[in-house]
Amino acid sequence: MLRAGMLWASLLATILLTIHASVGMAAETYRLGVGDILQVSIFGEPELGGKFTLAADGSIGFPRLGRVMMLNLTQEQAAERLTTGLAGRVPADHTVSLEIIGHAPVFVTGDVQSPGRYEFRPGMIVLELVALGGGLRRPQAPVTGAALQLLTLRQSFADEKLSRLSQRVERARLQAEIAGDEFDATGLTASGAPVDMVTAEMALFQVRKTSLAAQIAAFEAQRHALEDEIAALQESLTLHDRELESIAKDVEATQQLADQGLTALSRLRENQRQYSALKRDKLDVLSFLARARHGSLEVDQRIAALKEGRAAENAMALRLIELAAARSEQKIASLAASIGAASDDLESGGVKALPDATFAVVRRTATGTETIIVTDRDRLIPGDILEVDRHLSDLDSPRALRTGGP
């Protein structure tokens, strides 16, 4: 990594020297391209001045002249073309001033650190745009050297071991919830699980346990209330039965007296009405009792459903944890083998060579676009799309010997 950083620093210094050496020449030789923005001013003719952008065909729309082709002209040639076109249309001493104030952006894609859109500068070369894009994309280990590969593998191994410990802790919590046991935090910590991880899982265990207990307690309170209501209704039924029995005897005695003409029929009817009203009251109590019993049954069903739902949730989570744990074990074994192979590579010094990057430019033409193979020193024009390919996929081929030093 240190060597790569020094190499890139040297490369940036070379780019800056190249840029500084070419500034004067670029200002003289730059030719207009599509997307360039011109600031035109004409002495004494402010209505003719303004900003003009080269269209896709390389022309601008200029007052009194219509479309004026500017593509591939230098700044001086563009001013001269406008002066020639305006001859006879404006006084001869009304000179034309033209300045290039902007360019179409350039783009870089592919194997660079920061692909995207960047501002064009006259004289820009491929290497400069790659530098603006953060440089060539750093390849994944193992192509940066056996030492970095080994470091990466060991980090992955440590991460996977930590993930495996997390799975063990979560599985212990799920098993405790399913069995209704306490969470064994001490045993997990003693087995190597990080204290913070175990503490967090213990907190989750307590929250879930408390939440489930609170929901069950709420249902239990409803059931107790319904049981008290059922007891009161049953006691009311007992009183109704006793009172009905007493009134029934009164009705029977009154009936006998009425048959003998010893009492008025109105008294008999009054006793009969009392008996009927009391039976209706008993029916109402029976209805209330049925609803209270049904409510109690519903509460029991809700409690059972709550417990079954939590158990099913835990069982599914435990199944997923077991599957993840099996995969982690396989990955840990694979990483361990890879670490061994990387250690052998580090000792033997045999690593894969890094292919040279290649560059292609997608450039707009009068008939569409074309792809041009370029080198890192070739110049770009506004609107170019630079494609960078480091051929990292070629590293999947059988091992090549390193061409540079260690």
Short mmCIF file of C-alpha atoms in Angstrom, two decimals:
data_model
loop_
_atom_site.label_atom_id
_atom_site.label_comp_id
_atom_site.label_asym_id
_atom_site.label_seq_id
_atom_site.Cartn_x
_atom_site.Cartn_y
_atom_site.Cartn_z
CA MET A 1 0.00 0.00 0.00
CA LEU A 2 2.87 2.41 0.83
CA ARG A 3 4.56 1.65 -2.45
CA ALA A 4 1.30 2.13 -4.34
CA GLY A 5 0.78 5.50 -2.64
CA MET A 6 4.29 6.66 -3.58
CA LEU A 7 3.74 5.55 -7.16
CA TRP A 8 0.45 7.47 -7.40
CA ALA A 9 2.03 10.59 -5.86
CA SER A 10 4.78 10.42 -8.48
CA LEU A 11 2.15 9.98 -11.18
CA LEU A 12 0.23 13.08 -10.00
CA ALA A 13 3.43 15.12 -10.04
CA THR A 14 4.08 14.04 -13.62
CA ILE A 15 0.53 15.04 -14.58
CA LEU A 16 0.90 18.51 -13.05
CA LEU A 17 4.17 19.07 -14.90
CA THR A 18 2.52 18.01 -18.14
CA ILE A 19 -0.42 20.36 -17.51
CA HIS A 20 1.80 23.35 -16.70
CA ALA A 21 3.97 22.76 -19.77
CA SER A 22 0.99 22.70 -22.09
CA VAL A 23 -1.07 25.65 -20.78
CA GLY A 24 0.34 28.23 -23.19
CA MET A 25 0.12 25.94 -26.20
CA ALA A 26 -3.42 24.80 -25.32
CA ALA A 27 -4.71 28.39 -25.21
CA GLU A 28 -3.42 28.97 -28.77
CA THR A 29 -4.27 25.66 -30.40
CA TYR A 30 -7.59 24.78 -28.74
CA ARG A 31 -10.36 24.29 -31.30
CA LEU A 32 -14.02 24.71 -30.49
CA GLY A 33 -16.14 21.68 -29.83
CA VAL A 34 -19.78 20.83 -29.21
CA GLY A 35 -21.01 22.25 -25.91
CA ASP A 36 -18.46 25.07 -25.71
CA ILE A 37 -19.89 28.36 -24.45
CA LEU A 38 -18.81 31.60 -26.14
CA GLN A 39 -19.12 35.11 -24.73
CA VAL A 40 -19.45 37.49 -27.69
CA SER A 41 -19.50 41.27 -27.46
CA ILE A 42 -19.56 43.82 -30.29
CA PHE A 43 -18.54 47.39 -29.64
CA GLY A 44 -21.54 49.67 -30.04
CA GLU A 45 -23.92 46.73 -30.65
CA PRO A 46 -24.92 45.41 -27.21
CA GLU A 47 -28.05 43.72 -28.58
CA LEU A 48 -25.86 41.41 -30.68
CA GLY A 49 -23.71 40.23 -27.80
CA GLY A 50 -24.33 37.47 -25.31
CA LYS A 51 -23.55 33.85 -24.53
CA PHE A 52 -23.78 31.23 -27.28
CA THR A 53 -23.39 27.46 -26.96
CA LEU A 54 -22.20 25.25 -29.81
CA ALA A 55 -25.05 22.92 -30.75
CA ALA A 56 -24.70 19.25 -31.63
CA ASP A 57 -23.80 20.17 -35.24
CA GLY A 58 -21.10 22.58 -34.05
CA SER A 59 -22.95 25.80 -34.93
CA ILE A 60 -24.36 28.72 -32.94
CA GLY A 61 -27.45 30.79 -33.64
CA PHE A 62 -26.25 34.38 -34.01
CA PRO A 63 -28.46 37.46 -34.48
CA ARG A 64 -28.61 38.74 -38.11
CA LEU A 65 -26.50 35.78 -39.27
CA GLY A 66 -28.58 32.74 -38.35
CA ARG A 67 -26.61 29.50 -37.93
CA VAL A 68 -22.86 30.02 -37.95
CA MET A 69 -20.58 26.96 -38.01
CA MET A 70 -17.90 27.17 -35.29
CA LEU A 71 -16.76 23.57 -34.94
CA ASN A 72 -12.97 23.04 -34.94
CA LEU A 73 -12.21 26.77 -35.18
CA THR A 74 -9.71 28.45 -32.89
CA GLN A 75 -10.85 31.37 -30.77
CA GLU A 76 -9.32 33.87 -33.24
CA GLN A 77 -10.82 32.09 -36.24
CA ALA A 78 -14.27 32.12 -34.62
CA ALA A 79 -14.04 35.88 -33.98
CA GLU A 80 -12.89 36.43 -37.56
CA ARG A 81 -15.79 34.41 -38.93
CA LEU A 82 -18.29 36.55 -37.05
CA THR A 83 -16.51 39.72 -38.18
CA THR A 84 -16.70 38.56 -41.81
CA GLY A 85 -20.36 37.64 -41.49
CA LEU A 86 -21.26 41.00 -39.96
CA ALA A 87 -19.38 43.01 -42.59
CA GLY A 88 -21.83 45.49 -44.09
CA ARG A 89 -24.32 44.81 -41.31
CA VAL A 90 -22.55 46.81 -38.60
CA PRO A 91 -20.08 49.69 -38.86
CA ALA A 92 -16.56 48.59 -39.68
CA ASP A 93 -15.14 50.04 -36.47
CA HIS A 94 -17.51 47.97 -34.32
CA THR A 95 -15.06 45.19 -33.52
CA VAL A 96 -15.99 41.69 -32.45
CA SER A 97 -14.66 40.32 -29.15
CA LEU A 98 -15.02 36.56 -28.49
CA GLU A 99 -14.05 34.60 -25.39
CA ILE A 100 -14.46 30.91 -24.55
CA ILE A 101 -16.03 30.86 -21.07
CA GLY A 102 -17.10 27.25 -20.76
CA HIS A 103 -16.89 23.77 -22.19
CA ALA A 104 -19.02 20.67 -22.32
CA PRO A 105 -18.04 18.35 -19.42
CA VAL A 106 -16.09 15.16 -19.82
CA PHE A 107 -17.00 11.84 -18.18
CA VAL A 108 -15.00 8.91 -16.88
CA THR A 109 -16.41 5.43 -16.25
CA GLY A 110 -15.09 2.00 -15.42
CA ASP A 111 -12.17 1.13 -13.17
CA VAL A 112 -11.59 4.47 -11.43
CA GLN A 113 -12.24 5.38 -7.81
CA SER A 114 -14.85 8.09 -8.53
CA PRO A 115 -16.55 7.69 -11.92
CA GLY A 116 -18.63 10.64 -13.01
CA ARG A 117 -18.75 14.06 -14.67
CA TYR A 118 -15.82 16.48 -14.57
CA GLU A 119 -15.08 19.95 -15.91
CA PHE A 120 -13.08 20.00 -19.13
CA ARG A 121 -9.87 22.01 -19.39
CA PRO A 122 -8.26 22.77 -22.75
CA GLY A 123 -5.27 20.52 -23.23
CA MET A 124 -6.67 17.85 -20.87
CA ILE A 125 -5.19 14.40 -21.41
CA VAL A 126 -6.51 10.97 -20.45
CA LEU A 127 -4.17 10.68 -17.45
CA GLU A 128 -5.43 13.97 -16.03
CA LEU A 129 -9.07 12.87 -16.17
CA VAL A 130 -8.14 9.56 -14.50
CA ALA A 131 -6.46 11.57 -11.72
CA LEU A 132 -9.58 13.72 -11.30
CA GLY A 133 -11.54 10.47 -10.98
CA GLY A 134 -9.42 9.49 -7.98
CA GLY A 135 -6.99 7.29 -9.89
CA LEU A 136 -7.29 3.71 -11.02
CA ARG A 137 -9.60 1.56 -8.92
CA ARG A 138 -7.68 -0.42 -6.36
CA PRO A 139 -8.24 -4.11 -6.99
CA GLN A 140 -9.59 -6.47 -4.39
CA ALA A 141 -7.15 -8.68 -2.57
CA PRO A 142 -5.43 -10.92 -3.65
CA VAL A 143 -4.09 -8.71 -6.45
CA THR A 144 -2.57 -6.06 -4.14
CA GLY A 145 -0.05 -8.52 -2.75
CA ALA A 146 0.03 -11.59 -0.57
CA ALA A 147 0.45 -9.53 2.61
CA LEU A 148 -2.69 -7.48 1.96
CA GLN A 149 -4.53 -10.60 0.91
CA LEU A 150 -3.57 -12.32 4.14
CA LEU A 151 -4.60 -9.27 6.18
CA THR A 152 -7.97 -9.14 4.42
CA LEU A 153 -8.59 -12.83 4.93
CA ARG A 154 -7.72 -12.61 8.61
CA GLN A 155 -10.07 -9.66 9.05
CA SER A 156 -12.84 -11.58 7.29
CA PHE A 157 -12.09 -14.58 9.50
CA ALA A 158 -12.31 -12.44 12.64
CA ASP A 159 -15.56 -10.84 11.42
CA GLU A 160 -17.07 -14.24 10.70
CA LYS A 161 -16.03 -15.56 14.12
CA LEU A 162 -17.70 -12.53 15.72
CA SER A 163 -20.81 -13.17 13.65
CA ARG A 164 -20.75 -16.79 14.79
CA LEU A 165 -20.57 -15.69 18.43
CA SER A 166 -23.53 -13.35 17.83
CA GLN A 167 -25.49 -16.28 16.42
CA ARG A 168 -24.65 -18.40 19.48
CA VAL A 169 -25.84 -15.66 21.83
CA GLU A 170 -29.07 -15.14 19.91
CA ARG A 171 -29.70 -18.89 19.75
CA ALA A 172 -29.23 -19.16 23.53
CA ARG A 173 -31.78 -16.39 24.05
CA LEU A 174 -34.30 -18.05 21.71
CA GLN A 175 -33.85 -21.44 23.36
CA ALA A 176 -34.39 -19.88 26.79
CA GLU A 177 -37.58 -18.19 25.60
CA ILE A 178 -38.91 -21.39 24.05
CA ALA A 179 -38.14 -23.47 27.14
CA GLY A 180 -39.27 -20.79 29.57
CA ASP A 181 -35.86 -20.83 31.25
CA GLU A 182 -33.62 -17.99 32.35
CA PHE A 183 -31.00 -16.59 29.99
CA ASP A 184 -27.53 -17.97 30.87
CA ALA A 185 -25.44 -14.83 30.40
CA THR A 186 -22.62 -16.06 32.64
CA GLY A 187 -22.09 -19.26 30.67
CA LEU A 188 -22.02 -17.38 27.36
CA THR A 189 -19.47 -14.85 28.61
CA ALA A 190 -17.32 -17.66 29.98
CA SER A 191 -17.38 -19.36 26.54
CA GLY A 192 -15.82 -16.30 24.90
CA ALA A 193 -18.82 -14.21 23.83
CA PRO A 194 -18.19 -10.43 24.20
CA VAL A 195 -19.73 -8.98 27.34
CA ASP A 196 -21.42 -6.13 25.46
CA MET A 197 -23.03 -8.58 23.04
CA VAL A 198 -24.31 -10.81 25.86
CA THR A 199 -25.56 -7.80 27.84
CA ALA A 200 -27.50 -6.49 24.84
CA GLU A 201 -29.09 -9.91 24.26
CA MET A 202 -29.94 -10.19 27.95
CA ALA A 203 -31.67 -6.80 27.77
CA LEU A 204 -33.65 -8.00 24.75
CA PHE A 205 -34.57 -11.20 26.59
CA GLN A 206 -35.86 -9.23 29.58
CA VAL A 207 -37.83 -6.81 27.39
CA ARG A 208 -39.51 -9.63 25.50
CA LYS A 209 -40.17 -11.57 28.69
CA THR A 210 -41.64 -8.53 30.42
CA SER A 211 -43.74 -7.65 27.40
CA LEU A 212 -45.20 -11.15 27.14
CA ALA A 213 -45.86 -11.28 30.89
CA ALA A 214 -47.60 -7.89 30.80
CA GLN A 215 -49.87 -8.96 27.94
CA ILE A 216 -50.73 -12.22 29.69
CA ALA A 217 -51.34 -10.34 32.95
CA ALA A 218 -53.76 -7.99 31.19
CA PHE A 219 -55.68 -10.96 29.80
CA GLU A 220 -55.62 -12.66 33.21
CA ALA A 221 -57.12 -9.51 34.79
CA GLN A 222 -59.92 -9.60 32.23
CA ARG A 223 -60.53 -13.25 32.98
CA HIS A 224 -60.63 -12.63 36.76
CA ALA A 225 -63.14 -9.82 36.22
CA LEU A 226 -65.28 -12.13 34.10
CA GLU A 227 -65.01 -14.90 36.72
CA ASP A 228 -66.22 -12.48 39.40
CA GLU A 229 -69.10 -11.47 37.11
CA ILE A 230 -69.97 -15.13 36.51
CA ALA A 231 -69.99 -15.83 40.26
CA ALA A 232 -72.26 -12.84 40.90
CA LEU A 233 -74.64 -13.91 38.13
CA GLN A 234 -74.74 -17.47 39.46
CA GLU A 235 -75.58 -16.15 42.94
CA SER A 236 -78.29 -13.98 41.37
CA LEU A 237 -79.73 -17.07 39.65
CA THR A 238 -79.84 -18.90 42.98
CA LEU A 239 -81.78 -16.01 44.54
CA HIS A 240 -84.11 -15.88 41.52
CA ASP A 241 -84.83 -19.60 41.87
CA ARG A 242 -85.65 -19.24 45.56
CA GLU A 243 -87.89 -16.25 44.92
CA LEU A 244 -89.63 -17.99 42.02
CA GLU A 245 -90.27 -20.98 44.25
CA SER A 246 -91.78 -18.73 46.93
CA ILE A 247 -93.97 -16.80 44.45
CA ALA A 248 -95.09 -20.03 42.82
CA LYS A 249 -96.41 -21.20 46.21
CA ASP A 250 -98.18 -17.86 46.67
CA VAL A 251 -99.81 -18.22 43.24
CA GLU A 252 -100.94 -21.75 44.07
CA ALA A 253 -102.46 -20.70 47.45
CA THR A 254 -104.15 -17.65 45.91
CA GLN A 255 -105.58 -19.85 43.16
CA GLN A 256 -107.17 -22.12 45.76
CA LEU A 257 -108.68 -19.17 47.66
CA ALA A 258 -109.98 -17.66 44.43
CA ASP A 259 -111.61 -20.96 43.46
CA GLN A 260 -113.44 -20.96 46.83
CA GLY A 261 -114.40 -17.30 46.38
CA LEU A 262 -112.41 -16.32 49.44
CA THR A 263 -110.18 -13.78 47.62
CA ALA A 264 -110.43 -11.48 44.64
CA LEU A 265 -109.16 -12.60 41.24
CA SER A 266 -107.09 -9.38 41.00
CA ARG A 267 -104.85 -10.59 43.76
CA LEU A 268 -104.29 -13.84 41.86
CA ARG A 269 -103.41 -11.95 38.69
CA GLU A 270 -100.97 -9.71 40.63
CA ASN A 271 -99.12 -12.77 41.97
CA GLN A 272 -99.01 -14.27 38.48
CA ARG A 273 -97.55 -11.05 37.04
CA GLN A 274 -94.85 -11.02 39.72
CA TYR A 275 -93.99 -14.62 38.86
CA SER A 276 -93.73 -13.84 35.10
CA ALA A 277 -91.59 -10.73 35.72
CA LEU A 278 -89.22 -12.70 37.91
CA LYS A 279 -88.84 -15.40 35.23
CA ARG A 280 -88.00 -12.72 32.66
CA ASP A 281 -85.37 -11.35 35.04
CA LYS A 282 -83.93 -14.84 35.36
CA LEU A 283 -83.71 -15.18 31.57
CA ASP A 284 -81.82 -11.89 31.42
CA VAL A 285 -79.40 -13.12 34.07
CA LEU A 286 -78.90 -16.37 32.11
CA SER A 287 -78.10 -14.31 29.00
CA PHE A 288 -75.56 -12.21 30.91
CA LEU A 289 -74.06 -15.37 32.36
CA ALA A 290 -73.67 -16.94 28.90
CA ARG A 291 -71.93 -13.84 27.57
CA ALA A 292 -69.59 -13.69 30.57
CA ARG A 293 -68.64 -17.35 30.10
CA HIS A 294 -68.07 -16.76 26.40
CA GLY A 295 -65.87 -13.77 27.23
CA SER A 296 -63.86 -15.87 29.65
CA LEU A 297 -63.36 -18.50 26.96
CA GLU A 298 -62.20 -15.83 24.50
CA VAL A 299 -59.66 -14.55 27.01
CA ASP A 300 -58.28 -18.07 27.44
CA GLN A 301 -58.05 -18.43 23.66
CA ARG A 302 -56.21 -15.09 23.35
CA ILE A 303 -53.71 -16.10 26.00
CA ALA A 304 -53.13 -19.41 24.23
CA ALA A 305 -52.79 -17.65 20.85
CA LEU A 306 -50.31 -15.15 22.30
CA LYS A 307 -48.13 -17.92 23.71
CA GLU A 308 -48.38 -19.99 20.52
CA GLY A 309 -47.52 -16.96 18.39
CA ARG A 310 -44.44 -16.16 20.45
CA ALA A 311 -43.39 -19.82 20.36
CA ALA A 312 -43.83 -19.99 16.56
CA GLU A 313 -41.91 -16.74 16.12
CA ASN A 314 -39.04 -18.06 18.23
CA ALA A 315 -39.04 -21.42 16.47
CA MET A 316 -38.77 -19.75 13.04
CA ALA A 317 -36.02 -17.40 14.27
CA LEU A 318 -34.17 -20.36 15.78
CA ARG A 319 -34.40 -22.23 12.50
CA LEU A 320 -32.92 -19.28 10.61
CA ILE A 321 -30.15 -18.90 13.19
CA GLU A 322 -29.27 -22.59 12.89
CA LEU A 323 -29.07 -22.22 9.10
CA ALA A 324 -26.93 -19.09 9.38
CA ALA A 325 -24.69 -20.81 11.91
CA ALA A 326 -24.13 -23.75 9.58
CA ARG A 327 -23.18 -21.36 6.78
CA SER A 328 -20.87 -19.45 9.10
CA GLU A 329 -19.11 -22.66 10.09
CA GLN A 330 -18.54 -23.46 6.42
CA LYS A 331 -17.29 -19.95 5.71
CA ILE A 332 -14.96 -20.03 8.71
CA ALA A 333 -13.50 -23.32 7.50
CA SER A 334 -13.09 -21.90 3.99
CA LEU A 335 -11.42 -18.73 5.30
CA ALA A 336 -9.09 -20.79 7.45
CA ALA A 337 -8.00 -22.75 4.37
CA SER A 338 -7.58 -19.53 2.38
CA ILE A 339 -5.46 -18.02 5.15
CA GLY A 340 -3.20 -21.05 4.99
CA ALA A 341 -2.86 -20.71 1.21
CA ALA A 342 -2.22 -16.96 1.47
CA SER A 343 0.45 -17.59 4.11
CA ASP A 344 2.14 -19.99 1.70
CA ASP A 345 1.96 -17.36 -1.05
CA LEU A 346 3.52 -14.77 1.26
CA GLU A 347 6.36 -17.11 2.10
CA SER A 348 6.98 -18.14 -1.53
CA GLY A 349 6.47 -14.62 -2.97
CA GLY A 350 4.23 -15.90 -5.74
CA VAL A 351 1.30 -13.60 -6.48
CA LYS A 352 -0.64 -12.57 -9.52
CA ALA A 353 0.57 -9.83 -11.82
CA LEU A 354 -1.54 -6.70 -12.26
CA PRO A 355 -2.57 -6.12 -15.91
CA ASP A 356 -2.06 -2.73 -17.51
CA ALA A 357 -5.11 -0.49 -17.80
CA THR A 358 -6.52 0.30 -21.25
CA PHE A 359 -8.51 3.35 -22.28
CA ALA A 360 -11.22 4.05 -24.84
CA VAL A 361 -13.05 7.28 -25.62
CA VAL A 362 -16.65 7.47 -26.78
CA ARG A 363 -16.74 10.65 -28.87
CA ARG A 364 -19.64 12.44 -30.53
CA THR A 365 -19.32 12.96 -34.28
CA ALA A 366 -21.45 14.59 -36.96
CA THR A 367 -23.03 11.21 -37.73
CA GLY A 368 -23.40 9.89 -34.17
CA THR A 369 -20.71 8.49 -31.86
CA GLU A 370 -17.56 6.45 -32.27
CA THR A 371 -15.30 4.56 -29.87
CA ILE A 372 -11.60 5.35 -30.11
CA ILE A 373 -8.81 3.41 -28.43
CA VAL A 374 -6.46 5.93 -26.75
CA THR A 375 -3.38 6.01 -24.53
CA ASP A 376 -2.98 7.77 -21.20
CA ARG A 377 -1.23 10.70 -22.95
CA ASP A 378 -3.84 11.35 -25.63
CA ARG A 379 -5.83 14.56 -25.47
CA LEU A 380 -9.53 14.77 -24.79
CA ILE A 381 -12.14 17.12 -26.19
CA PRO A 382 -15.33 18.42 -24.52
CA GLY A 383 -18.10 15.83 -24.24
CA ASP A 384 -15.74 12.84 -24.34
CA ILE A 385 -16.64 9.78 -22.30
CA LEU A 386 -13.51 7.96 -21.12
CA GLU A 387 -13.86 4.25 -20.42
CA VAL A 388 -11.16 2.77 -18.17
CA ASP A 389 -10.63 -0.99 -18.03
CA ARG A 390 -8.08 -2.46 -15.66
CA HIS A 391 -8.87 -6.04 -16.74
CA LEU A 392 -9.25 -7.23 -13.17
CA SER A 393 -11.34 -10.15 -14.39
CA ASP A 394 -8.22 -11.50 -16.10
CA LEU A 395 -6.79 -12.15 -12.65
CA ASP A 396 -9.17 -15.09 -12.30
CA SER A 397 -6.96 -16.99 -14.77
CA PRO A 398 -4.21 -19.34 -13.48
CA ARG A 399 -1.56 -17.62 -11.36
CA ALA A 400 1.03 -15.47 -13.14
CA LEU A 401 4.39 -14.53 -11.69
CA ARG A 402 4.90 -11.02 -10.30
CA THR A 403 6.73 -8.81 -12.79
CA GLY A 404 7.79 -6.14 -10.29
CA GLY A 405 9.64 -6.20 -6.98
CA PRO A 406 8.20 -7.39 -3.64
#
